[in-house]
N, CA and C of each residue as an Amber inpcrd file, in Angstrom:
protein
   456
  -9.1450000  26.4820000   3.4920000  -9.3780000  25.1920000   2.8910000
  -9.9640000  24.2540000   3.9480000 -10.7580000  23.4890000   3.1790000
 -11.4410000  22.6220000   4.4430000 -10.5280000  21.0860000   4.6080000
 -10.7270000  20.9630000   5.6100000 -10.0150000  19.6160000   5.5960000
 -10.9330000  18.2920000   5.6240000 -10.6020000  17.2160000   4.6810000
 -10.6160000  16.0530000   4.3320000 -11.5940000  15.3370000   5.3680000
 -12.6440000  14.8790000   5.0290000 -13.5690000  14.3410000   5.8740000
 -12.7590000  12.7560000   6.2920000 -13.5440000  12.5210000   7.7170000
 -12.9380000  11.0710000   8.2690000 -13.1400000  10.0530000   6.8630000
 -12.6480000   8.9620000   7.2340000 -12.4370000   7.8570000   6.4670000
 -12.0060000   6.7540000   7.0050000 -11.9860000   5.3480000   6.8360000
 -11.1250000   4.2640000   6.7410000 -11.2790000   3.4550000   5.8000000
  -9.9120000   2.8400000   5.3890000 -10.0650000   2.2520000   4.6060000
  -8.9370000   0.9250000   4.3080000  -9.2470000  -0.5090000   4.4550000
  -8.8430000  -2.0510000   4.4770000  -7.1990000  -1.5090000   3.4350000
  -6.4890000  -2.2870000   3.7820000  -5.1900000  -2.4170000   2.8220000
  -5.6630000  -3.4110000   1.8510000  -4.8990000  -2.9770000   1.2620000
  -5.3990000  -4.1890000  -0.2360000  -4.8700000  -6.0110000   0.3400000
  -5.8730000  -6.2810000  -0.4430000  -5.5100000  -8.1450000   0.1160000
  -6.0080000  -8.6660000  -1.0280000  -6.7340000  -8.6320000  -2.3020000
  -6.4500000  -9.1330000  -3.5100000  -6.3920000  -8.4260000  -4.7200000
  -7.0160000  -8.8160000  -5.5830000  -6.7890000  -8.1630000  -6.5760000
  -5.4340000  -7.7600000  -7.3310000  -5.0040000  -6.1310000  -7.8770000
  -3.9340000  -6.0460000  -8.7180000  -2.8830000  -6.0980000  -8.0870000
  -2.7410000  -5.4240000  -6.4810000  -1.6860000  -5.5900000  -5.7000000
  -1.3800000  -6.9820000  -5.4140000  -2.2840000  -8.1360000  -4.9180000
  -2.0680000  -9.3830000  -4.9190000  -0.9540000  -9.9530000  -5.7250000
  -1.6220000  -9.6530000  -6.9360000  -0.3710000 -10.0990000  -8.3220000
   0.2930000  -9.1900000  -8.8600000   0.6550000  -8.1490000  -8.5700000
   1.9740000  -7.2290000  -8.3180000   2.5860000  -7.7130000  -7.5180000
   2.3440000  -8.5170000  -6.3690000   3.4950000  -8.6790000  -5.0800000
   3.7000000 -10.3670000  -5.7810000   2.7650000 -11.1880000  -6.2460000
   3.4920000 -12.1670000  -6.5480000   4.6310000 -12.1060000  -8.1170000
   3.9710000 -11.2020000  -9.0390000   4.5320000 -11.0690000 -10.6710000
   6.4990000 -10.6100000 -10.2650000   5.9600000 -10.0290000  -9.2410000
   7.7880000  -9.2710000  -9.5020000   8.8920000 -10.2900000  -8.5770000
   8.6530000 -10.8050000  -7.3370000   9.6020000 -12.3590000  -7.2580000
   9.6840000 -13.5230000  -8.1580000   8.2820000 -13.6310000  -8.8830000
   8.2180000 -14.1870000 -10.2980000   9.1730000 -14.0170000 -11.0840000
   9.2140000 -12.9570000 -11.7180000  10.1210000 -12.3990000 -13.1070000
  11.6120000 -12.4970000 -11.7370000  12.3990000 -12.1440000 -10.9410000
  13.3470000 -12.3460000 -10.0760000  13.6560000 -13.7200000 -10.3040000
  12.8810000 -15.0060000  -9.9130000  13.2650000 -16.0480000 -10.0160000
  13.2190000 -16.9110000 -11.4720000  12.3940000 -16.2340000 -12.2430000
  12.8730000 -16.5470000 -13.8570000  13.9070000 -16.6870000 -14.3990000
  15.0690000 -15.2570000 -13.5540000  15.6070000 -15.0190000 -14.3870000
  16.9460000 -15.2800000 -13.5890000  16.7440000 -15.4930000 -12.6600000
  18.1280000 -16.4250000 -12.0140000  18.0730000 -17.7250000 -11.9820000
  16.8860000 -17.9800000 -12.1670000  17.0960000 -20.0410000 -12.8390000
  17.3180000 -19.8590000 -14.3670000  16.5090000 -19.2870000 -14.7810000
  17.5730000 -19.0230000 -16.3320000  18.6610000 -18.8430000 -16.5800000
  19.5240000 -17.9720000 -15.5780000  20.4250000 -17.8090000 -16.1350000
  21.8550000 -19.1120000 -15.2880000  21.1650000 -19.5080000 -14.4000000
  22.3010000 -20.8610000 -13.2650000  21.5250000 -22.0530000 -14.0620000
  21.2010000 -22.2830000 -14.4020000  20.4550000 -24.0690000 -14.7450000
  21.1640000 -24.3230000 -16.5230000  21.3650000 -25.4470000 -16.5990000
  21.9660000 -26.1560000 -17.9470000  20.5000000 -25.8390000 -18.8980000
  19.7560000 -25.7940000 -18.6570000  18.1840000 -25.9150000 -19.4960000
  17.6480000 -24.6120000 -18.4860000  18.2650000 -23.7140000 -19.3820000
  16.7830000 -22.1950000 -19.1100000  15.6140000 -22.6090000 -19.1010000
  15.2350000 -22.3030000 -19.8240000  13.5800000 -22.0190000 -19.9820000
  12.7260000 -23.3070000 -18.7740000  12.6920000 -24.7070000 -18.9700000
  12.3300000 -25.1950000 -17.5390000  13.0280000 -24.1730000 -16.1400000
  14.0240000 -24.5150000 -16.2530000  14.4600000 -24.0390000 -14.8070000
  13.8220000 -22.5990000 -14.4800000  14.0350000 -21.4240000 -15.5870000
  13.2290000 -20.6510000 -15.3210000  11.5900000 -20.5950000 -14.8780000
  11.3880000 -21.3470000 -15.6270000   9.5210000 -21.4850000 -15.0580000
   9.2170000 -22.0730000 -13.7170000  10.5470000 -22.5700000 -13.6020000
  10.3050000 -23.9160000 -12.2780000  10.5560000 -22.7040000 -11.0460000
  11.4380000 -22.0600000 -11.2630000  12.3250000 -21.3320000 -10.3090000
  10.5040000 -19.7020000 -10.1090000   9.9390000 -19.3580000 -11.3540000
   9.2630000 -18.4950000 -11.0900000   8.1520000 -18.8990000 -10.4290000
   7.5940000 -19.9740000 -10.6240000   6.4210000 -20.3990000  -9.9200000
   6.8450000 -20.7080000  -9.1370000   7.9020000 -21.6060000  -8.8930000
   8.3050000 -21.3300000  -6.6440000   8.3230000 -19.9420000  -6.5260000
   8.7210000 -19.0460000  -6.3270000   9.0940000 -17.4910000  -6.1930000
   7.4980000 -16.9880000  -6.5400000   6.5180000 -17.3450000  -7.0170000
   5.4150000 -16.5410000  -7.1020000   4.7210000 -17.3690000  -5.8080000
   4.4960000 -18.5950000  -5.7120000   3.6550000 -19.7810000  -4.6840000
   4.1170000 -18.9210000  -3.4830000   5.8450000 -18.8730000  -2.8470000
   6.1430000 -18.1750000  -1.7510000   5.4380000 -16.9210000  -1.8070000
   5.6650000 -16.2410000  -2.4260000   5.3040000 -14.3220000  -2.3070000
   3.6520000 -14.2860000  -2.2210000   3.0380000 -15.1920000  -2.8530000
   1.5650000 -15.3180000  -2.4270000   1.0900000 -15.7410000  -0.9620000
   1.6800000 -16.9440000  -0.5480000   1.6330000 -17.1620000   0.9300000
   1.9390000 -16.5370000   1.9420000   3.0120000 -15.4300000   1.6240000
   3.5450000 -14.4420000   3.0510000   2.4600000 -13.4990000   2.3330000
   2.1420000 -13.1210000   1.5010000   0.6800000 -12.1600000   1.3760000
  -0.2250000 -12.4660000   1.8860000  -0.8320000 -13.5830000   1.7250000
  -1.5670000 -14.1050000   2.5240000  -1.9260000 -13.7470000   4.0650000
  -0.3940000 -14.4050000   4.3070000  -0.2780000 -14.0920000   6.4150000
  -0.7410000 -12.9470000   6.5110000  -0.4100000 -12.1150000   5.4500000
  -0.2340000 -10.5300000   6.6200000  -1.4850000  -9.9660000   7.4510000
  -1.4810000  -9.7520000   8.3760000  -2.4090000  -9.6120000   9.4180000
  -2.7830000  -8.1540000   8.6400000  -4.7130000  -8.0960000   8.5580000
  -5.2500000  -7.0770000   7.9800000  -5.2780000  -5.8750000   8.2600000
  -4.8450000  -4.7310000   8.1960000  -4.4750000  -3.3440000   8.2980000
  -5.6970000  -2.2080000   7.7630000  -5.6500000  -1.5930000   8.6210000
  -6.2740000  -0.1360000   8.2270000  -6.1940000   1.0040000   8.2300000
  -6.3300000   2.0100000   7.4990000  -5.3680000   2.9540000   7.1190000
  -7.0370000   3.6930000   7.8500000  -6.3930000   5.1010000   8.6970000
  -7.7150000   6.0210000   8.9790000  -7.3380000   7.1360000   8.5620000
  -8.5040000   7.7100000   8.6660000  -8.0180000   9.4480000   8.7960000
  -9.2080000   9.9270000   9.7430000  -9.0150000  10.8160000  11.2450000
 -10.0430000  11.4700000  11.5420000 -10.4040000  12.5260000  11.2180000
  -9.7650000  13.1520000  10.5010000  -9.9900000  14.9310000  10.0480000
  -8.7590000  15.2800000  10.3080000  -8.0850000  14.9120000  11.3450000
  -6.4640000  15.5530000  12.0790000  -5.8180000  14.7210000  11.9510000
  -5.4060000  13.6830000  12.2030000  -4.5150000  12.7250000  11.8650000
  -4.6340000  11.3520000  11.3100000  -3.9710000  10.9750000  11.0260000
  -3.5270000   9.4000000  10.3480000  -3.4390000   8.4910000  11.2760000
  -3.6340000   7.0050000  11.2160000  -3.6760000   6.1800000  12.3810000
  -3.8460000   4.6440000  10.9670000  -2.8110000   4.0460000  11.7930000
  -2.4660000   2.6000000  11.0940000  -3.0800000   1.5310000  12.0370000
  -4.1230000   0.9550000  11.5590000  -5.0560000   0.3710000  12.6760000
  -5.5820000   0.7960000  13.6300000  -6.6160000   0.9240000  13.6130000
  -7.5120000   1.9300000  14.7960000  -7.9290000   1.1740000  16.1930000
  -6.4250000   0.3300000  16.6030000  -7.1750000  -0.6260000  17.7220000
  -6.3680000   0.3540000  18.6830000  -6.6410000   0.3350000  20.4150000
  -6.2330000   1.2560000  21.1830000  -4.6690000   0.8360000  21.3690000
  -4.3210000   1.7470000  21.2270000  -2.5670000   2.0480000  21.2540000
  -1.5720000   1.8740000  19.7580000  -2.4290000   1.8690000  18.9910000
  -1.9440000   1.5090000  17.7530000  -1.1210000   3.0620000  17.2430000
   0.2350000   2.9380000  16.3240000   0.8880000   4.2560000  15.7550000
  -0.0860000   4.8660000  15.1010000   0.2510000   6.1040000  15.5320000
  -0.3000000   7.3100000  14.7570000   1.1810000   8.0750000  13.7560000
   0.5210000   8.3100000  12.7020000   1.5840000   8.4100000  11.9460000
   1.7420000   9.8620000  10.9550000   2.4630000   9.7000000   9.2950000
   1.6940000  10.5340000   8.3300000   1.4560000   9.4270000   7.4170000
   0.3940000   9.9180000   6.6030000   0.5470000   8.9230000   5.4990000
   0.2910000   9.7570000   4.1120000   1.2930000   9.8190000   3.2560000
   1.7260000  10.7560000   2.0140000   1.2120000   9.9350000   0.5360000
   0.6200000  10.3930000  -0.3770000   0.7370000   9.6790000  -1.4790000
   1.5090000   9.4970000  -2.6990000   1.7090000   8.1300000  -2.9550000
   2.5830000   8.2700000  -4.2170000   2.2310000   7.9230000  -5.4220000
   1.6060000   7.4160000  -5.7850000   0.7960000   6.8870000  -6.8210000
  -0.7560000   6.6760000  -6.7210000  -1.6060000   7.3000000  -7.8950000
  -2.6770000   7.6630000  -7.5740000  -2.8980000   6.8010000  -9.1320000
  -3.9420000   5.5680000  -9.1490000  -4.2190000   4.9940000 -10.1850000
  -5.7250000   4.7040000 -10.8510000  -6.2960000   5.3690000  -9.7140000
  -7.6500000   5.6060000 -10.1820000  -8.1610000   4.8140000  -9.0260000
  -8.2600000   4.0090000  -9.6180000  -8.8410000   2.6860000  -8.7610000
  -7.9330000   1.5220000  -7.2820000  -6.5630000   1.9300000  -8.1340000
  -5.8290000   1.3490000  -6.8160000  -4.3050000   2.8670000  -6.1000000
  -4.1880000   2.4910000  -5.2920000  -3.3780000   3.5450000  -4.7480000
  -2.2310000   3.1080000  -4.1830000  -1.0680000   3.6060000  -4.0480000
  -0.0180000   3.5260000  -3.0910000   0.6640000   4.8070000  -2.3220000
   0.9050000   4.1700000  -0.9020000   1.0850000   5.7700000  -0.4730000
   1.7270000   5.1530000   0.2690000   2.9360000   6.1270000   1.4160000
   4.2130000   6.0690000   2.1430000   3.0320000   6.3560000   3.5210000
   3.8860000   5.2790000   4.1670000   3.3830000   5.3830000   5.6920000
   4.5450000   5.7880000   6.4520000   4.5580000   6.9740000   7.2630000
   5.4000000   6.8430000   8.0550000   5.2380000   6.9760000   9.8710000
   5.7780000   5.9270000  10.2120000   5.5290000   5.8480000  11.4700000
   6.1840000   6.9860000  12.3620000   4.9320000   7.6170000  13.2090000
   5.1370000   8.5560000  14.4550000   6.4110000   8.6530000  15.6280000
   5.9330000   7.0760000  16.1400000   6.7420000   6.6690000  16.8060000
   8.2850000   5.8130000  16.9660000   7.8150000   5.0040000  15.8570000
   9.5090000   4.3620000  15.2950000  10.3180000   5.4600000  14.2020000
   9.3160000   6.0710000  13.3750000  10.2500000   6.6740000  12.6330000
  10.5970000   5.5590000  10.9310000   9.6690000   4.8370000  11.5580000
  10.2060000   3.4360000  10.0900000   9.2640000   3.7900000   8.8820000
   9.1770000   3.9620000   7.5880000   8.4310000   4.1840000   6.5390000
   8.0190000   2.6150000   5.9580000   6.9340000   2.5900000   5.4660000
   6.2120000   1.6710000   5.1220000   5.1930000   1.9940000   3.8680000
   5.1090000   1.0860000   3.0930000   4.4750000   0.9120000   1.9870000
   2.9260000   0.2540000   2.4450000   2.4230000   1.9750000   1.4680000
   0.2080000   0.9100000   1.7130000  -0.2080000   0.8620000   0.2780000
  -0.6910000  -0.5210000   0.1820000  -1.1160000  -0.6870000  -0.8150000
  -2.3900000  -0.8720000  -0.8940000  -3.4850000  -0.3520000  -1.4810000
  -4.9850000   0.2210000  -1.1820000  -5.7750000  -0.0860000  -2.7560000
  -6.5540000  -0.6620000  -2.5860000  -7.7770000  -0.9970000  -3.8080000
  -8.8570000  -0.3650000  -3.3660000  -9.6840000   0.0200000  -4.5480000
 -10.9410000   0.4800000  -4.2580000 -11.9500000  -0.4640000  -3.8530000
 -11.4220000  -1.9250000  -4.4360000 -12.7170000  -2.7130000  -4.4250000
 -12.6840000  -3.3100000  -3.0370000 -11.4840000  -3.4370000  -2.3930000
 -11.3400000  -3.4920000  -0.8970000 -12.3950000  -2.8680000  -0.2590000
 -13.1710000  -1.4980000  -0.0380000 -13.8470000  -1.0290000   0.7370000
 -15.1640000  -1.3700000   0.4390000 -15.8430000  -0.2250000   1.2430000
 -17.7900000  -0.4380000   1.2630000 -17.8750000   0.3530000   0.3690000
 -17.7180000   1.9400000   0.1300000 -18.1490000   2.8480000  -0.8150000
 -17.1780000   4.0670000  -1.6730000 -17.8230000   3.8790000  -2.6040000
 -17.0690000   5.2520000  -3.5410000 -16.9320000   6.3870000  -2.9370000
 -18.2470000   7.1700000  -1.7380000 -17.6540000   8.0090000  -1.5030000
 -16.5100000   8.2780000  -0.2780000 -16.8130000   6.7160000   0.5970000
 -15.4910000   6.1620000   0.9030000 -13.4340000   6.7870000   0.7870000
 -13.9950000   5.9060000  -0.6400000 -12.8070000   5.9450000  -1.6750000
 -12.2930000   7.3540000  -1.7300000 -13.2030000   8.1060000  -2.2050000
 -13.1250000   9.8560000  -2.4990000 -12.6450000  10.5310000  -1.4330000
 -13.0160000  10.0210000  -0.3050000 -12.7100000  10.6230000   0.9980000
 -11.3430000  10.6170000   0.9450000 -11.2580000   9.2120000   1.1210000
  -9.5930000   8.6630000   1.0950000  -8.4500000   9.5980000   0.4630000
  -8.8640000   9.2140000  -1.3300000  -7.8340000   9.9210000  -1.8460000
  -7.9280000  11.4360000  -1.5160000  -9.0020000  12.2020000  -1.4130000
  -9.1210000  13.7380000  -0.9740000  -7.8410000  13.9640000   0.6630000
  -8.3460000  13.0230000   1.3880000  -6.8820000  13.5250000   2.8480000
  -5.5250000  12.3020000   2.3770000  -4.9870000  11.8710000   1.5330000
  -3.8250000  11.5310000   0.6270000  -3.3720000  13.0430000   0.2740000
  -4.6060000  13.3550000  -0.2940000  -3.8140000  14.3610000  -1.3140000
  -3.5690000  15.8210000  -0.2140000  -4.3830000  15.8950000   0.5130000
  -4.7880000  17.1750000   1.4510000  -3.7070000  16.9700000   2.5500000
  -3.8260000  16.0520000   3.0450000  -2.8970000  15.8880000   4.4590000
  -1.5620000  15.7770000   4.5360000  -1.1510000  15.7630000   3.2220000
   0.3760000  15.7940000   3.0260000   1.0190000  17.3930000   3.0920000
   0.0820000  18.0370000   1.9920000   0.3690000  19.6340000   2.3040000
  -0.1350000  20.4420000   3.2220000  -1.3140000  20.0690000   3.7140000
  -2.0100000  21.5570000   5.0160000  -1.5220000  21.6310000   5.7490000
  -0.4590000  20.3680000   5.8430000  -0.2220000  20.5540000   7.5440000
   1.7750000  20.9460000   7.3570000   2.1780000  20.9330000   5.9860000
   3.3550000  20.9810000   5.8830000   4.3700000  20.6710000   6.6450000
   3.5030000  18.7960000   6.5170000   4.7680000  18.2880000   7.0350000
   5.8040000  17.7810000   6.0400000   5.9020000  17.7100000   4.8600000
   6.7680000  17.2970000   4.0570000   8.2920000  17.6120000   4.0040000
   9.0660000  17.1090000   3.5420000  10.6820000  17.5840000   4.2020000
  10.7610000  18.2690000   2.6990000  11.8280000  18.9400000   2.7900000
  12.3540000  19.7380000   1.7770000  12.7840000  19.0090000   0.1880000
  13.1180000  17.6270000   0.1960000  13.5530000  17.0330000  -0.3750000
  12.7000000  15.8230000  -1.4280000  11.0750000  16.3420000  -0.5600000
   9.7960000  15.3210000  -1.7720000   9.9100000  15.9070000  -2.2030000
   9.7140000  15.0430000  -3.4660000   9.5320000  14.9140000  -5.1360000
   7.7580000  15.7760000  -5.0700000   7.2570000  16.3030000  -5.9260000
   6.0510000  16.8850000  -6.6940000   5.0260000  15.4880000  -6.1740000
   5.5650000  14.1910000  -7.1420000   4.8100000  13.2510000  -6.8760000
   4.3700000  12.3840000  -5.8690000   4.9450000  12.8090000  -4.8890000
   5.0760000  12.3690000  -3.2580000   4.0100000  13.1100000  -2.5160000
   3.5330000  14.2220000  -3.1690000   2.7010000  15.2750000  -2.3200000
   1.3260000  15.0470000  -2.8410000   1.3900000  15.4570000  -4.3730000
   0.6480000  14.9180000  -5.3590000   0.0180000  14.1780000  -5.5810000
């Protein structure tokens, strides 16, 4: 089997992930000002749009990330000394992706959240998801205990 041509590719910074990371502290703070306030429904709306305004602004901050692949390994920002890692996929949505980062050196797992419209090109993109899907099994590093859809 051949392995997965190089690639890089930007972490997501707008689009569906944008408002996935703000919608779900949203619905969180809906529903605990709904349920503590004398008057639900204000307090709820009041309480979700603070809770969406915050979760948009620390999105915002996050300093921009890049996910590589050279043919052999994974690398989370390609500046010199940056972790080299694995990076596994978990959800494959066509157009947007999420996949488990796990760090080399700490050992800490991390969530990437990846749009297509983020990059320069489709065949880009193709690259991408092709060593997602490839680099999790050729090299069998997976532990005994992923799920189908973790590899997948």
């Amino acid at each position: 089997m051949r392995a997965a041509p190089p690639t890089t590719w930007p972490l997501a910074r707008q689009g569906f992930w944008r408002l996935a990371h703000a919608t779900v502290p949203a619905l969180a703070g809906a529903s605990l000002g709904g349920a503590l306030a004398p008057w639900p429904l204000p307090a709820a709306l009041g309480a979700a749009a603070l809770a969406a305004v915050l979760a948009d602004r620390l999105w915002q901050r996050r300093q921009p990330a890049v996910l590589t692949w050279d043919g052999v390994q994974w690398q989370l920002d390609a500046r010199e000394g940056s972790p080299r890692g694995r990076a596994s996929l978990i959800w494959d949505g066509g157009r947007w992706l999420m996949a488990r980062w796990h760090d080399g050196a700490s050992l800490a797992d991390r969530w990437l959240l990846l749009d297509r419209t983020d990059g320069a090109s489709a065949a880009g993109w193709h690259a991408l998801r092709v060593a997602l899907v490839q680099g999790a099994g050729a090299r069998s590093a997976v532990s005994p205990g992923t799920s189908c859809v973790e590899v997948a």
